[in-house]
GROMACS .gro file of C-alpha atoms in nm:
model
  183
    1UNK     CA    1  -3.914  -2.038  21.911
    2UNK     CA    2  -3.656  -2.287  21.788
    3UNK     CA    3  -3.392  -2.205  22.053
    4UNK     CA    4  -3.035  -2.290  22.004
    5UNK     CA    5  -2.995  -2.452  22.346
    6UNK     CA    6  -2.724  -2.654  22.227
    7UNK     CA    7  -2.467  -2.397  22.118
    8UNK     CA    8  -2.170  -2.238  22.302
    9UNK     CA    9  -2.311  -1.900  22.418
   10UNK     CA   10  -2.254  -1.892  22.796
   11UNK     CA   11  -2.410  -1.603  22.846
   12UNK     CA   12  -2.721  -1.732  22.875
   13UNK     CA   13  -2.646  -1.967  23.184
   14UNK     CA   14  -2.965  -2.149  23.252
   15UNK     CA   15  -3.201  -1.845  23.126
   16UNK     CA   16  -3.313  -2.083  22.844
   17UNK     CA   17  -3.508  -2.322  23.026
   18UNK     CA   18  -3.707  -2.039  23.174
   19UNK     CA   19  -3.770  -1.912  22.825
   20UNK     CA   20  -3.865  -2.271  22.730
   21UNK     CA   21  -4.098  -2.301  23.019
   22UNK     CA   22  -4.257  -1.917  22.949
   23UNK     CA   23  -4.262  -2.060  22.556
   24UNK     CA   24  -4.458  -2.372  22.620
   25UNK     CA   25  -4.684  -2.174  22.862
   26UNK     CA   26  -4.766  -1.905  22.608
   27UNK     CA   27  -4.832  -2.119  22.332
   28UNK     CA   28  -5.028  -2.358  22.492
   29UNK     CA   29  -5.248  -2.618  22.352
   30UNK     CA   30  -5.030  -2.569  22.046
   31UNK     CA   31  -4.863  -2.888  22.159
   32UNK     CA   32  -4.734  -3.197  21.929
   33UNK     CA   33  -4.642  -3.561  22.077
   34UNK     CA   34  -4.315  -3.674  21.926
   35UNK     CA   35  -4.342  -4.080  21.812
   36UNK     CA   36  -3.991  -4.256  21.844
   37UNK     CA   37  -3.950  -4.543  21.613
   38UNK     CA   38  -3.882  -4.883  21.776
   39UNK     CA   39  -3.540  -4.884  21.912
   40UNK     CA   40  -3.252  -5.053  21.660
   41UNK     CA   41  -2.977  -5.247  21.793
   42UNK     CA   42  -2.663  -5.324  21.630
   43UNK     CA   43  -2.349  -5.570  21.704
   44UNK     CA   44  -2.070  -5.396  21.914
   45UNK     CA   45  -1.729  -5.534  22.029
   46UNK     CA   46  -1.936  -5.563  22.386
   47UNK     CA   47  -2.257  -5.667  22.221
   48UNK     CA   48  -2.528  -5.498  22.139
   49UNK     CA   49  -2.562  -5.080  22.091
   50UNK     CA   50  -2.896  -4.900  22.038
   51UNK     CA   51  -2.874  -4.724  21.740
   52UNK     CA   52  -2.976  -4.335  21.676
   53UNK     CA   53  -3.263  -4.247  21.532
   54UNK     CA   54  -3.317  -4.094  21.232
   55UNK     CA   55  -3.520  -3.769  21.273
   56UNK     CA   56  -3.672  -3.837  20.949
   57UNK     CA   57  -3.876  -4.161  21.084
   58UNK     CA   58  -3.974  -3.938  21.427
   59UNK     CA   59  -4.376  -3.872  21.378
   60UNK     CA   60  -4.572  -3.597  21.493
   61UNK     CA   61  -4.897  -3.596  21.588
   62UNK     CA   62  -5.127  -3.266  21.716
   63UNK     CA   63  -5.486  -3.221  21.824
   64UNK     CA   64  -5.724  -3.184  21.566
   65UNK     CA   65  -5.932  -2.903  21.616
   66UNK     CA   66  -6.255  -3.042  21.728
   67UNK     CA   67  -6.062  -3.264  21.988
   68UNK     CA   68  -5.881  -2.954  22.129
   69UNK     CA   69  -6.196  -2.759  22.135
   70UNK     CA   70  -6.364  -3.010  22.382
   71UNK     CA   71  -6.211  -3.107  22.700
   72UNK     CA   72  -6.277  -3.498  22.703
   73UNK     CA   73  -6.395  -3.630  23.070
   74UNK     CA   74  -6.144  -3.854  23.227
   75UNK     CA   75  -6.187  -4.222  23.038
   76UNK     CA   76  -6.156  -4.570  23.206
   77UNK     CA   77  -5.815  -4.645  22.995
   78UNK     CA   78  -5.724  -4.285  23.062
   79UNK     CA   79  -5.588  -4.111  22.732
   80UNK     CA   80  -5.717  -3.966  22.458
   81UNK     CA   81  -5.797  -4.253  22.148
   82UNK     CA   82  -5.577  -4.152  21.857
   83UNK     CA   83  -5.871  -4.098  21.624
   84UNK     CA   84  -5.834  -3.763  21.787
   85UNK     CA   85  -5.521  -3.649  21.656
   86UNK     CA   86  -5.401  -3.618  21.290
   87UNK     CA   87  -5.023  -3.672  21.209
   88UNK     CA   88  -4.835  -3.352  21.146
   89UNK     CA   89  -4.444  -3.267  20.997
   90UNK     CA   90  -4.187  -3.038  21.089
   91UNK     CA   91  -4.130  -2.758  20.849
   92UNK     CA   92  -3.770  -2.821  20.711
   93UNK     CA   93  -3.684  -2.438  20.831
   94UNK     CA   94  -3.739  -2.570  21.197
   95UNK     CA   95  -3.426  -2.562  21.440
   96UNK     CA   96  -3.586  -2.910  21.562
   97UNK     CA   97  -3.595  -3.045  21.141
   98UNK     CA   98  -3.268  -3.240  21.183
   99UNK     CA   99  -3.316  -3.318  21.566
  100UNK     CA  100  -3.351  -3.709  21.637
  101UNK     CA  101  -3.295  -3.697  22.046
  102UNK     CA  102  -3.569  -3.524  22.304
  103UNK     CA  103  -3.543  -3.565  22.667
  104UNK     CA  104  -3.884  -3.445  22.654
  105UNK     CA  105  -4.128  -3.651  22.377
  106UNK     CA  106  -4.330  -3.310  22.301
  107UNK     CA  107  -4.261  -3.040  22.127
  108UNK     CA  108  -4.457  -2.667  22.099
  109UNK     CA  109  -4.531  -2.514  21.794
  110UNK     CA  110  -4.626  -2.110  21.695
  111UNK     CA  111  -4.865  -2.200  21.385
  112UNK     CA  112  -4.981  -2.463  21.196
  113UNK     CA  113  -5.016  -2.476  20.800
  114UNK     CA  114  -5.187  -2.708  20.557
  115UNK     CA  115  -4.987  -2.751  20.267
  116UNK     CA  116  -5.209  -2.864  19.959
  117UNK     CA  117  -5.144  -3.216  19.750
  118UNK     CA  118  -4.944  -3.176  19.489
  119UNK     CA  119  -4.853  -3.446  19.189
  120UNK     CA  120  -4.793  -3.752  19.368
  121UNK     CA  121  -4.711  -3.584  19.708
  122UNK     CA  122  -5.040  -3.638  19.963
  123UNK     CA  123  -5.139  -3.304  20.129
  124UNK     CA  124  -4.992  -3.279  20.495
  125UNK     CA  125  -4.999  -3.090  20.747
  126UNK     CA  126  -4.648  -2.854  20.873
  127UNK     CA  127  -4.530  -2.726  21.183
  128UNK     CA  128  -4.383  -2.386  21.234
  129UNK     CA  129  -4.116  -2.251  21.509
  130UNK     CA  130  -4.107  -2.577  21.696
  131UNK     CA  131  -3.923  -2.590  22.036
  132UNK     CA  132  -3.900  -2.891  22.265
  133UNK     CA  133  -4.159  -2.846  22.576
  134UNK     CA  134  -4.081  -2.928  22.929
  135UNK     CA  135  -4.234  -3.113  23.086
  136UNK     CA  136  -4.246  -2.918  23.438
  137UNK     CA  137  -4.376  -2.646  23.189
  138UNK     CA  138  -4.661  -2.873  23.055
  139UNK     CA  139  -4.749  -2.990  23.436
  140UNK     CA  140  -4.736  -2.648  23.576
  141UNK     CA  141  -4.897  -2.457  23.298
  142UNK     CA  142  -5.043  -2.660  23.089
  143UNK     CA  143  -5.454  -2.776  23.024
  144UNK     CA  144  -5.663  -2.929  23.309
  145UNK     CA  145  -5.468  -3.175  23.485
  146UNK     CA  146  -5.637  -3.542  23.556
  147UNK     CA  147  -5.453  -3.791  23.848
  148UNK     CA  148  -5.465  -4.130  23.812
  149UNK     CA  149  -5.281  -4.251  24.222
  150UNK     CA  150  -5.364  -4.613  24.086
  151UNK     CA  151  -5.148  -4.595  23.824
  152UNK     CA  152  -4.930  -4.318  23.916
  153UNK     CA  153  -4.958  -4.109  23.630
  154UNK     CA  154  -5.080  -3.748  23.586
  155UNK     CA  155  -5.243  -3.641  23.208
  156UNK     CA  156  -5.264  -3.293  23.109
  157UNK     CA  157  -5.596  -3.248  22.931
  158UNK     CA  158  -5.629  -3.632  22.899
  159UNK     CA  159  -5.390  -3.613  22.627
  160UNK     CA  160  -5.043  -3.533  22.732
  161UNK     CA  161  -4.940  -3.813  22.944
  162UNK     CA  162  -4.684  -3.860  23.221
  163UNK     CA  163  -4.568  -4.159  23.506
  164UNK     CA  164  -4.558  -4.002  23.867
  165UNK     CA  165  -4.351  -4.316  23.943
  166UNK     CA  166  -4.495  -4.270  24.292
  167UNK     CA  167  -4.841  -4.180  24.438
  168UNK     CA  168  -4.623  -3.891  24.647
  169UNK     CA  169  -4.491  -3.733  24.315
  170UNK     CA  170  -4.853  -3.740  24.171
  171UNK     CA  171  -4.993  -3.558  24.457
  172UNK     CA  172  -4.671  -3.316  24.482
  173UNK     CA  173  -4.765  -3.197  24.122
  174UNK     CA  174  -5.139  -3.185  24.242
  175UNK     CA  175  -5.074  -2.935  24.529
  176UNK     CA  176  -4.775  -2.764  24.306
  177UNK     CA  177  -5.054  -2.682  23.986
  178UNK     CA  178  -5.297  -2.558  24.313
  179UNK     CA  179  -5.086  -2.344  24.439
  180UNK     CA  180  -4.988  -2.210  24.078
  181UNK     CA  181  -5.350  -2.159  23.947
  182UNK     CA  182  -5.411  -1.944  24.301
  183UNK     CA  183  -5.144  -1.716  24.117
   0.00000   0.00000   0.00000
């Protein structure tokens, strides 16, 4: 976990997304959804430019227990209320501490660790050995998979959300996940 995907070795060619694909898989539902801020602009020569975000003011939010415990039937709005997860930090020893950009807006964790109030400091809750999922990986191998061909969107364990942008792509992934699960 916490794979330097981003560094010069060659040698590992594109190796690393199968490793990050056989990560997510193995760790699964140790999942957390990545919060971007609102976006910042900021005057260029040629107008405006979307400014960086800070990793610092990226939030985290896991499962709680008794959420992840029970598979939730499909809702009418769809997703999972967020009364059923609890906000969570990276550990500062994470590869993914400093990291402000994810193509993918989840990340997978190996263990979880409460770390107790102290002075004025609330108590909060860490993340350990965080890599960035995929999300073929969370499609393929993750939870029970609900369709909405409506909306176009697929949800992995009514939680984990994604747009099919078409009703074909939704039912690709639906006869993809079949033909996985018959493995």
């Amino acid at each position: 976990l916490g794979f330097d995907v981003a560094g010069e070795d060659s040698r590992l060619g594109s190796d690393w997304r199968a490793l990050r694909a056989a990560t997510c898989a193995a760790f699964y539902p140790q999942i957390a959804k990545v919060d971007r801020p609102p976006k910042e602009y900021t005057e260029g020569i040629a107008g405006a430019v979307e400014k960086q975000a800070e990793a610092r003011k990226l939030r985290y939010f896991v499962l709680t227990d008794s959420a992840s415990d029970n598979i939730v039937d499909y809702q009418p709005q769809g997703w999972r209320s967020r009364e059923d997860s609890m906000r969570a930090f990276l550990h500062p020893s994470s590869l993914l501490f400093k990291e402000a950009n994810y193509t993918c807006p989840y990340v997978v964790y190996s263990s979880k660790q409460a770390q107790e109030a102290r002075d004025d400091k609330p108590a909060r809750l860490n993340l350990s050995e965080a890599s960035e999922a995929s999300v073929f990986a969370l499609l393929l191998f993750g939870g029970r998979l609900r369709l909405d061909m409506q909306q176009n969107e697929v949800s992995v364990d009514s939680w984990i959300a994604f747009s099919g942008g078409s009703t074909t792509v939704v039912a690709l992934v639906e006869k993809l996940r079949a033909e996985i699960d018959v493995l």
